[in-house]
Amino acid sequence: WFALERATLSAQFRFAALEQASDLMASEAALLLEQALIVEPLNEELLKALLGYAKHNPEVGQRAFERFERELMQTLQLEPPHELRLLAQSLGNTRGLKISPPQFKLPVPGSAFVGRRAELDQIAIRLKDPNCRLLSLVGVGGIGKTRLSIEVANLVMMPDGAVFVDLARLSDPLLVPNAILESLGEQPVEEALARLQHVLANKSMLIVLDNFEHVMAAKEIVAKILETTASVRFLVTSRESLGLRSEQVIELSGLPAPDTVFPLETQDAALLFIRAAQRSHLDFSLNNDFETFNRIYQAVAGIPLGLELAASWVRTLTLPEIAEELEQSLDVLAVDSPDMPARHRSFAAVFHSSWSLLSQAEQDVLAKLSVFRGGFDKAMAIEVTGASLPLLLRLVNKSLISRREQRFVIHELIRQYSQQQLSLENQAHAMLGLAVVTIKLSEQWFLHAKGEQQTEWSRRIEQEHDNIRTVLNWALQENIEVGTQLSGNLEHFWYSRGYHREGMEWAKQFTHLYQQSNTIRLRALWTQTSLAKELSEYDLARNSAEKYKQLASQLNDPKALALVEKFYGLLEREQGNLDLGKIHLEKAQTMFTEL
């Protein structure tokens, strides 16, 4: 039904747009048809009409043709019809984007380019700006920086073309000028930088520097070339930005998450997975199994290399088996492909490359950050790891943690690798720090749970719930008191947010293990008592209430005793014993009045 309805509406939109365009100014008509092409990106009729109207707005025509060309190649591996190419060429080269190959030989990828439409458009706009002479694509290993840069080099047209320089093989920054010279067809020389500046002096070209993190000190060489040339532009791929004043940065993330509205096989992440899988299993199909594919996507967070490595297992494992393996370990993300760089044959190799470029202090902090789940704020990171703010920002610049609004997030795959590097001593120290942080938060929640700030604190605890679960799991083995304290403080959070079963199970485990007669156990007993009633587990609730009442008497806590009488009244009411419930409630009313 969706497919039929979508096709009908698309056709109606196309007919209406073509009819309306004839009544508009040419430039307005071109913009209208560009919108129609977003709905039907492969419709030649719409593109031909748009190119006809675009003589007074050539940039729109060029932009529309580029999108059509990319979509056609990605979807059908076809070139645009010659007639449409000639129409596009007749508009002129207004955006600096080409219709013919670059002058220099560029790497030939082994597979078709998938997705990244928004990024390609953003890069094209940036490179059109005369003030943008150094553009860096920054992201974690495997995110697709190299593949995107090759696609850009094939699309961008400058008078002297584009060259691609792979820096991964270099370890000495001083070798970079000769590497660029070789890509330009020049012979290596001793005074390489001076020779390179002379060669580039009158050039108008794009130089792609791939894997720049291996020679970060060479950023001074890039700066000198920019100072002595007028029309040379650099596109850099790196796991961290260069930090030069002239630099503009685009940070790459994973491919967009799959959406249930559209067919799975038409979406970028799924399309990449399918194409990778079909290299070894020609008849492979996802069969629109959104739920299982989404598990795979989440496990690798949409990282293209992760999707490709996972897809390599389709001959051996079913889709659900691949998802299950990924959720348990990263070991499945490995292949033995001689035509793939060694650093990309497994995720462990990808992250080892990044890890080896860190200082000892950066490695220690990143390893300690692996104890967090679901993110953390600046104060939490500093308290748990002992890191300084500048050090945290260095990890952000190196794409190892990311900043989202007021919180930091460490990618799950990086977190798992970093956790493997964490010594037992540092793990114990970091977990104790995280326990202290969560106890402080839970105490604040307990104080404000039923006050004016309840909503604000409820959001905060929800935000840290994954970190709290991590501490609770750790506390079961390492510190029963911490777990008991947390389970007692968070009763009203679990009650008000619907985590009845989870909260009760935590409290039940800790009250069984922790037998101290103190307020900590009293609160945890109340969590078990309250949530058991909400789950209609009345025997457990009554048994817990008795233990709670006995401990409250030992501690001489009149408020707790009044509270348990009220609880008995509510429990009897729920079970239909109204007269008995009334007796308990009247007694509770008297006790609260006295208090």
XYZ file of C-alpha atoms in Angstrom:
595
model
C 0.000 0.000 0.000
C 2.813 2.404 0.888
C 4.620 1.738 -2.400
C 1.478 2.230 -4.486
C 0.417 5.346 -2.596
C 3.898 6.830 -2.865
C 4.071 6.178 -6.616
C 0.655 7.765 -7.163
C 1.475 10.879 -5.156
C 4.890 11.201 -6.846
C 3.285 11.081 -10.279
C 0.677 13.676 -9.286
C 3.413 15.939 -7.936
C 5.444 15.523 -11.139
C 2.513 16.416 -13.428
C 1.582 19.396 -11.258
C 5.178 20.668 -11.071
C 5.677 20.448 -14.850
C 2.385 22.260 -15.479
C 3.076 24.922 -12.856
C 6.630 25.496 -14.137
C 5.327 26.716 -17.498
C 3.582 29.608 -15.744
C 6.605 30.726 -13.690
C 9.757 32.729 -14.310
C 12.552 30.442 -15.538
C 14.596 30.694 -12.332
C 11.529 29.939 -10.167
C 10.557 27.032 -12.438
C 14.026 25.520 -12.032
C 13.747 25.665 -8.231
C 10.288 24.049 -8.313
C 11.488 21.203 -10.514
C 14.490 20.710 -8.265
C 12.036 19.992 -5.445
C 10.188 17.532 -7.674
C 13.489 15.753 -8.416
C 14.026 15.214 -4.704
C 10.816 13.152 -4.771
C 11.733 11.343 -8.012
C 15.547 11.597 -8.227
C 15.863 9.410 -11.355
C 13.145 11.027 -13.467
C 14.756 12.112 -16.746
C 11.686 14.112 -17.829
C 11.949 16.360 -14.773
C 15.717 16.821 -15.137
C 15.458 17.663 -18.844
C 12.780 20.274 -18.121
C 14.827 21.722 -15.244
C 17.986 22.023 -17.363
C 15.941 23.849 -19.976
C 14.779 26.419 -17.402
C 18.194 26.690 -15.691
C 19.920 28.940 -18.224
C 19.234 31.914 -15.934
C 19.982 29.878 -12.801
C 22.826 27.560 -13.906
C 23.869 26.660 -10.357
C 20.523 24.928 -9.756
C 20.962 22.999 -13.001
C 24.475 21.882 -12.147
C 23.386 20.836 -8.655
C 20.434 18.858 -9.974
C 22.567 17.099 -12.600
C 25.205 16.127 -10.011
C 22.548 14.568 -7.771
C 20.986 12.741 -10.717
C 24.395 11.443 -11.826
C 25.273 10.190 -8.328
C 21.874 8.595 -7.796
C 21.986 6.867 -11.185
C 25.474 5.457 -10.544
C 24.694 4.346 -6.980
C 21.340 2.780 -7.796
C 21.839 1.337 -11.292
C 25.594 1.725 -11.991
C 24.722 3.693 -15.143
C 26.011 6.923 -16.696
C 23.521 9.740 -17.491
C 22.176 9.867 -21.079
C 24.419 11.826 -23.453
C 21.616 14.313 -24.207
C 21.285 15.290 -20.536
C 25.061 15.544 -20.141
C 25.260 17.975 -23.067
C 22.453 20.078 -21.581
C 24.307 20.226 -18.259
C 27.588 21.174 -19.981
C 25.843 23.977 -21.843
C 25.099 25.656 -18.500
C 28.794 26.217 -17.807
C 30.886 25.112 -14.839
C 29.352 27.421 -12.221
C 29.953 25.258 -9.142
C 33.409 23.936 -9.854
C 32.026 20.433 -10.378
C 33.103 18.434 -13.347
C 31.559 16.415 -16.128
C 34.864 14.819 -17.243
C 37.621 12.852 -15.476
C 40.419 14.640 -13.563
C 43.842 14.993 -15.153
C 45.672 12.772 -12.669
C 45.048 9.118 -11.933
C 42.926 8.599 -8.854
C 42.437 5.342 -6.914
C 39.765 3.072 -8.372
C 37.550 1.730 -5.553
C 36.530 -1.898 -5.695
C 32.835 -1.138 -5.206
C 30.228 1.495 -6.023
C 29.921 4.511 -3.750
C 26.873 4.419 -1.455
C 25.117 7.262 0.358
C 26.661 10.433 1.799
C 24.522 12.685 -0.416
C 24.278 15.400 2.237
C 28.027 15.319 2.865
C 28.829 15.510 -0.869
C 26.602 18.556 -1.226
C 28.148 20.181 1.838
C 31.685 19.548 0.572
C 30.806 20.934 -2.880
C 29.472 24.123 -1.289
C 32.558 24.496 0.924
C 35.010 23.954 -1.950
C 33.149 26.488 -4.049
C 33.937 29.125 -1.397
C 37.203 30.878 -2.351
C 38.004 31.251 1.358
C 37.952 27.483 1.890
C 41.392 26.250 0.885
C 41.828 23.567 3.563
C 38.904 21.245 4.272
C 39.310 18.322 6.691
C 37.076 15.256 6.833
C 37.399 14.030 10.405
C 36.071 10.833 11.982
C 36.908 7.502 13.569
C 38.617 4.765 11.607
C 36.289 2.936 9.235
C 33.797 5.802 8.983
C 34.454 6.150 5.218
C 36.699 9.214 5.022
C 38.953 7.792 2.303
C 36.097 6.549 0.124
C 34.302 9.895 0.388
C 37.462 11.841 -0.485
C 37.966 9.745 -3.636
C 34.370 10.443 -4.651
C 34.916 14.168 -4.101
C 38.139 14.098 -6.135
C 36.218 12.479 -8.994
C 33.455 15.091 -8.821
C 35.342 18.315 -8.243
C 36.671 20.003 -11.334
C 39.515 22.455 -11.090
C 41.560 23.616 -14.062
C 44.558 21.442 -13.124
C 42.572 18.491 -11.780
C 42.932 16.599 -8.513
C 45.570 14.284 -7.026
C 45.274 11.722 -4.250
C 48.123 11.165 -1.792
C 47.975 8.228 0.643
C 49.986 9.118 3.749
C 49.318 5.896 5.690
C 52.566 4.388 4.422
C 54.638 7.313 5.760
C 56.007 7.709 9.260
C 58.200 10.775 8.704
C 56.356 14.085 8.094
C 59.349 15.349 6.091
C 58.532 12.771 3.394
C 55.143 14.368 2.638
C 56.376 16.895 0.012
C 58.021 14.136 -2.034
C 54.874 11.992 -1.730
C 52.848 14.858 -3.216
C 55.456 15.393 -5.950
C 55.266 11.714 -6.919
C 51.464 11.966 -7.199
C 51.998 14.923 -9.530
C 54.300 12.819 -11.718
C 57.473 14.527 -10.465
C 60.675 12.846 -9.318
C 61.635 12.918 -5.609
C 64.279 15.554 -4.793
C 66.269 16.641 -1.744
C 64.760 20.113 -1.421
C 61.272 18.668 -1.803
C 59.252 21.449 -0.185
C 60.884 24.201 -2.252
C 60.418 22.142 -5.426
C 56.778 21.441 -4.519
C 56.077 25.126 -3.892
C 57.574 25.940 -7.291
C 55.500 23.254 -9.054
C 52.271 24.380 -7.381
C 52.898 28.135 -7.686
C 50.617 28.588 -10.694
C 48.421 25.529 -10.252
C 44.686 25.562 -9.592
C 44.012 22.091 -8.275
C 42.717 19.912 -5.431
C 45.190 17.854 -3.398
C 43.680 15.052 -1.312
C 45.863 14.101 1.670
C 44.541 10.813 3.032
C 45.279 9.447 6.548
C 46.950 12.644 7.719
C 46.960 11.506 11.382
C 50.062 9.428 10.584
C 52.112 12.564 9.825
C 50.409 15.236 11.915
C 53.585 17.320 12.183
C 53.338 17.863 8.400
C 50.555 20.407 8.993
C 53.293 23.079 8.956
C 54.154 21.973 5.415
C 50.505 22.349 4.396
C 50.443 25.831 5.946
C 53.555 26.874 3.990
C 52.098 25.633 0.700
C 48.875 27.558 1.336
C 50.936 30.700 2.004
C 52.897 30.436 -1.244
C 50.116 29.376 -3.632
C 46.924 31.139 -4.618
C 44.668 28.451 -6.085
C 45.701 25.146 -4.534
C 43.144 23.532 -2.215
C 43.612 20.679 0.210
C 41.076 18.035 1.168
C 42.438 16.195 4.206
C 41.145 12.995 5.794
C 42.229 12.444 9.366
C 41.149 11.112 12.741
C 41.839 14.566 14.180
C 41.766 18.076 12.820
C 44.995 19.890 11.915
C 44.229 22.908 14.091
C 45.309 25.446 11.453
C 43.504 28.785 11.343
C 42.638 28.332 7.662
C 41.104 24.891 8.265
C 37.404 24.106 7.892
C 36.220 20.806 9.378
C 33.428 18.377 8.510
C 32.991 15.640 11.112
C 31.706 12.358 9.689
C 29.422 10.033 11.611
C 27.817 6.707 10.729
C 25.318 6.290 7.907
C 21.732 7.304 8.819
C 19.777 4.847 10.953
C 17.269 2.647 9.083
C 13.718 3.958 8.950
C 10.593 1.803 8.939
C 8.709 4.216 6.648
C 10.680 3.320 3.499
C 11.698 -0.076 2.093
C 14.842 -1.226 3.889
C 16.679 -2.090 0.664
C 16.483 1.551 -0.523
C 18.265 3.006 2.522
C 21.995 3.748 2.541
C 23.122 1.555 5.463
C 21.109 -1.432 4.254
C 22.175 -0.891 0.631
C 25.852 -0.886 1.645
C 25.331 -4.076 3.677
C 23.506 -5.797 0.787
C 26.161 -4.927 -1.790
C 28.945 -6.126 0.524
C 27.037 -9.339 1.270
C 26.368 -10.040 -2.410
C 30.085 -10.164 -3.146
C 30.163 -13.561 -1.451
C 26.468 -14.515 -1.613
C 25.018 -13.367 -4.924
C 21.383 -14.072 -4.017
C 21.529 -12.432 -0.589
C 18.553 -10.292 0.461
C 17.542 -8.666 3.737
C 13.910 -9.616 3.021
C 12.968 -6.318 4.655
C 13.905 -7.782 8.079
C 14.094 -4.387 9.731
C 14.364 -5.611 13.322
C 17.387 -7.866 12.762
C 19.196 -5.446 10.471
C 18.621 -2.632 12.961
C 20.359 -4.756 15.632
C 23.366 -5.077 13.312
C 23.266 -1.367 12.521
C 23.126 -0.423 16.217
C 25.967 -2.804 17.087
C 28.304 -1.023 14.634
C 26.613 2.398 14.986
C 26.273 2.712 11.225
C 30.038 2.746 10.592
C 30.466 1.681 6.939
C 33.470 -0.554 7.620
C 31.529 -2.280 10.410
C 28.608 -2.948 8.068
C 30.922 -4.334 5.391
C 32.828 -6.575 7.809
C 29.561 -7.865 9.285
C 28.203 -8.543 5.780
C 31.199 -10.734 4.975
C 29.727 -13.406 7.292
C 26.490 -14.010 5.359
C 27.849 -17.219 3.785
C 28.524 -18.677 7.225
C 25.889 -17.174 9.541
C 22.249 -16.184 9.269
C 21.300 -12.546 9.778
C 20.056 -13.149 13.376
C 23.271 -15.064 14.150
C 25.391 -12.155 12.874
C 23.399 -9.744 15.062
C 23.820 -11.992 18.103
C 27.573 -12.366 17.551
C 28.017 -8.601 17.184
C 26.122 -7.924 20.391
C 28.440 -10.271 22.286
C 31.849 -9.412 20.826
C 33.660 -7.444 18.129
C 35.701 -10.506 17.141
C 33.302 -11.272 14.281
C 34.258 -7.963 12.651
C 37.299 -9.340 10.864
C 38.092 -10.569 7.365
C 41.171 -11.877 5.592
C 41.165 -9.864 2.364
C 44.606 -9.226 0.810
C 43.201 -6.323 -1.258
C 42.094 -4.513 1.907
C 44.603 -2.476 3.972
C 45.751 -4.480 7.015
C 44.477 -1.742 9.339
C 40.941 -2.220 7.933
C 40.724 -6.018 8.092
C 39.276 -5.914 11.596
C 37.913 -3.332 13.974
C 40.602 -4.264 16.464
C 43.196 -3.286 13.828
C 41.352 -0.018 13.084
C 41.322 1.032 16.719
C 44.841 -0.214 17.396
C 46.022 2.242 14.766
C 44.273 5.118 16.574
C 45.355 3.867 20.008
C 49.033 3.753 19.053
C 48.942 7.451 18.112
C 47.794 8.506 21.606
C 50.009 9.662 24.453
C 50.153 7.545 27.609
C 47.918 10.044 29.443
C 45.358 9.975 26.618
C 45.373 6.164 26.594
C 44.823 6.018 30.372
C 41.894 8.447 30.280
C 40.233 6.827 27.245
C 40.526 3.402 28.907
C 38.917 4.727 32.106
C 36.137 6.403 30.114
C 35.186 2.932 28.850
C 33.394 2.265 32.172
C 30.678 4.771 31.184
C 27.513 3.704 29.364
C 25.211 6.093 27.566
C 27.483 9.124 27.836
C 28.720 11.446 30.557
C 29.128 15.125 31.302
C 32.346 17.055 31.847
C 32.229 16.914 35.657
C 31.621 13.157 35.699
C 34.496 12.487 33.290
C 36.909 14.556 35.345
C 35.845 12.950 38.636
C 36.016 9.372 37.344
C 39.203 9.614 35.249
C 41.093 12.521 36.796
C 41.428 14.025 33.319
C 41.804 17.719 32.630
C 39.393 19.505 30.306
C 42.105 20.121 27.653
C 42.872 16.386 27.602
C 39.188 15.571 27.093
C 39.042 18.064 24.239
C 42.097 16.422 22.636
C 40.187 13.132 22.594
C 37.244 14.955 20.989
C 39.572 16.430 18.348
C 40.905 12.934 17.640
C 37.341 11.654 17.061
C 37.598 9.175 19.931
C 34.816 10.793 21.938
C 32.167 13.162 20.625
C 30.306 16.085 22.126
C 26.507 16.153 21.921
C 24.990 19.236 23.527
C 26.188 19.152 27.163
C 27.353 15.517 27.154
C 30.229 13.480 25.839
C 29.672 10.145 24.108
C 32.184 7.399 23.415
C 31.351 5.219 20.420
C 30.417 1.700 21.542
C 33.038 0.008 19.364
C 35.762 2.350 20.637
C 34.487 1.800 24.176
C 34.775 -1.968 23.845
C 38.299 -1.760 22.429
C 39.393 0.741 25.111
C 37.946 -1.457 27.831
C 40.188 -4.292 26.659
C 43.186 -2.010 27.297
C 42.051 -1.175 30.848
C 44.197 -2.715 33.584
C 42.452 -4.337 36.550
C 43.814 -1.658 38.862
C 42.584 1.216 36.698
C 39.242 -0.513 36.159
C 38.702 -0.819 39.922
C 39.650 2.846 40.389
C 37.370 4.050 37.574
C 34.405 1.949 38.695
C 34.757 3.205 42.252
C 34.762 6.759 40.895
C 31.641 6.052 38.834
C 29.985 4.522 41.920
C 30.704 7.673 43.939
C 29.240 9.859 41.173
C 26.050 7.799 40.880
C 25.567 7.626 44.663
C 25.744 11.435 44.810
C 23.176 11.692 42.020
C 20.861 9.187 43.675
C 21.051 11.064 46.998
C 20.066 14.285 45.231
C 17.209 12.438 43.542
C 16.035 11.076 46.905
C 15.957 14.604 48.323
C 14.085 16.123 45.365
C 11.983 13.123 44.243
C 8.681 14.551 45.499
C 9.461 18.256 45.364
C 9.239 21.025 42.784
C 12.427 19.819 41.049
C 11.160 16.264 40.537
C 10.817 16.599 36.748
C 14.295 18.046 36.300
C 15.943 15.410 38.498
C 13.894 12.634 36.921
C 15.308 13.597 33.508
C 18.815 13.661 34.944
C 18.532 10.186 36.473
C 16.978 8.859 33.246
C 19.964 10.281 31.385
C 22.352 8.415 33.685
C 20.299 5.227 33.950
C 22.735 3.154 31.879
C 25.620 4.321 34.073
C 23.580 3.441 37.174
C 22.900 -0.053 35.786
C 26.632 -0.458 35.182
C 27.379 0.407 38.821
C 24.633 -1.919 40.070
C 26.052 -4.831 38.083
C 29.543 -4.051 39.370
C 28.257 -3.692 42.958
C 26.804 -7.218 42.949
C 30.387 -8.532 42.839
C 32.473 -5.764 44.330
C 30.515 -3.529 46.720
C 27.131 -4.726 48.026
C 26.651 -1.596 50.136
C 26.873 0.711 47.113
C 24.283 -1.356 45.241
C 21.953 -1.472 48.246
C 22.258 2.286 48.672
C 21.457 2.931 45.004
C 18.473 0.566 44.972
C 17.093 2.241 48.096
C 17.536 5.791 46.814
C 15.927 5.172 43.432
C 12.606 3.579 44.489
C 10.475 6.551 43.422
C 12.384 6.889 40.110
C 11.695 3.272 39.169
C 8.105 3.650 40.433
C 7.312 6.883 38.571
C 9.102 5.973 35.307
C 7.626 2.477 34.983
C 10.749 0.430 35.759
C 8.835 -1.633 38.342
C 10.257 -5.053 37.504
C 13.828 -3.877 37.074
C 13.831 -1.866 40.303
C 12.276 -4.670 42.320
C 14.792 -7.239 41.048
C 17.728 -5.001 41.929
C 16.348 -4.352 45.420
C 15.577 -8.044 45.969
C 19.149 -9.050 45.132
C 20.777 -6.436 47.328
C 18.505 -6.853 50.372
C 19.269 -10.559 50.234
C 23.029 -9.930 50.180
C 23.198 -6.931 52.512
C 22.115 -7.739 56.072
C 23.247 -4.646 57.991
C 20.551 -3.152 60.222
C 20.722 0.438 59.031
C 18.922 3.062 56.975
C 20.605 1.851 53.771
C 18.906 -1.552 54.022
C 15.651 0.048 55.203
C 15.380 2.112 52.008
C 16.181 -0.897 49.798
C 13.518 -2.957 51.590
C 11.019 -0.220 50.857
C 11.939 -0.334 47.129
C 11.273 -4.082 47.083
C 8.029 -3.687 49.084
C 6.618 -0.820 46.997
C 7.434 -2.217 43.562
C 6.313 -5.760 44.409
C 2.844 -4.359 45.180
C 2.810 -2.473 41.863
C 3.565 -5.776 40.121
C 0.727 -7.497 42.082
C 3.238 -9.825 43.745
C 1.353 -9.485 47.043
C 3.063 -12.295 48.979
C 6.483 -10.818 48.285
C 5.185 -7.338 49.079
C 3.726 -8.446 52.425
C 6.862 -10.379 53.366
C 9.067 -7.394 52.500
C 6.783 -5.062 54.456
C 7.171 -7.228 57.576
C 10.966 -7.058 57.296
C 10.717 -3.320 56.710
C 8.517 -2.863 59.821
C 10.864 -4.911 62.015
C 13.909 -2.917 60.901
C 12.055 0.393 61.299
C 11.212 -0.609 64.904
C 14.865 -1.472 65.583
C 15.941 1.877 64.193
C 13.147 3.678 66.080
C 11.967 5.393 62.876
C 8.364 6.580 63.470
C 7.949 7.948 59.927
C 8.885 4.558 58.433
C 6.443 2.841 60.793
C 3.641 5.180 59.738
C 4.543 4.619 56.099
C 4.294 0.834 56.420
C 0.872 1.111 58.087
C -0.309 3.173 55.126
C 1.178 0.524 52.828
C -0.743 -2.257 54.633
C -3.934 -0.260 54.154
C -3.343 0.126 50.407
C -2.340 -3.532 50.072
C -5.554 -4.736 51.795
C -7.631 -2.397 49.647
C -6.093 -3.778 46.447
C -6.914 -7.309 47.597
C -10.526 -6.355 48.397
C -10.205 -6.373 52.209
C -11.711 -2.909 52.648
C -12.529 -3.102 56.377
C -9.032 -4.289 57.270
C -7.522 -1.726 54.930
C -9.531 1.047 56.626
C -8.152 0.033 60.063
C -4.542 0.268 58.799
C -5.171 3.584 57.063
C -6.826 5.144 60.121
C -3.871 4.010 62.235
C -1.468 5.481 59.684
C -3.448 8.750 59.679
C -3.128 8.998 63.446
C 0.624 8.292 63.340
C 1.232 10.886 60.605
C -0.859 13.442 62.511
C 1.281 12.884 65.598
C 4.421 13.289 63.504
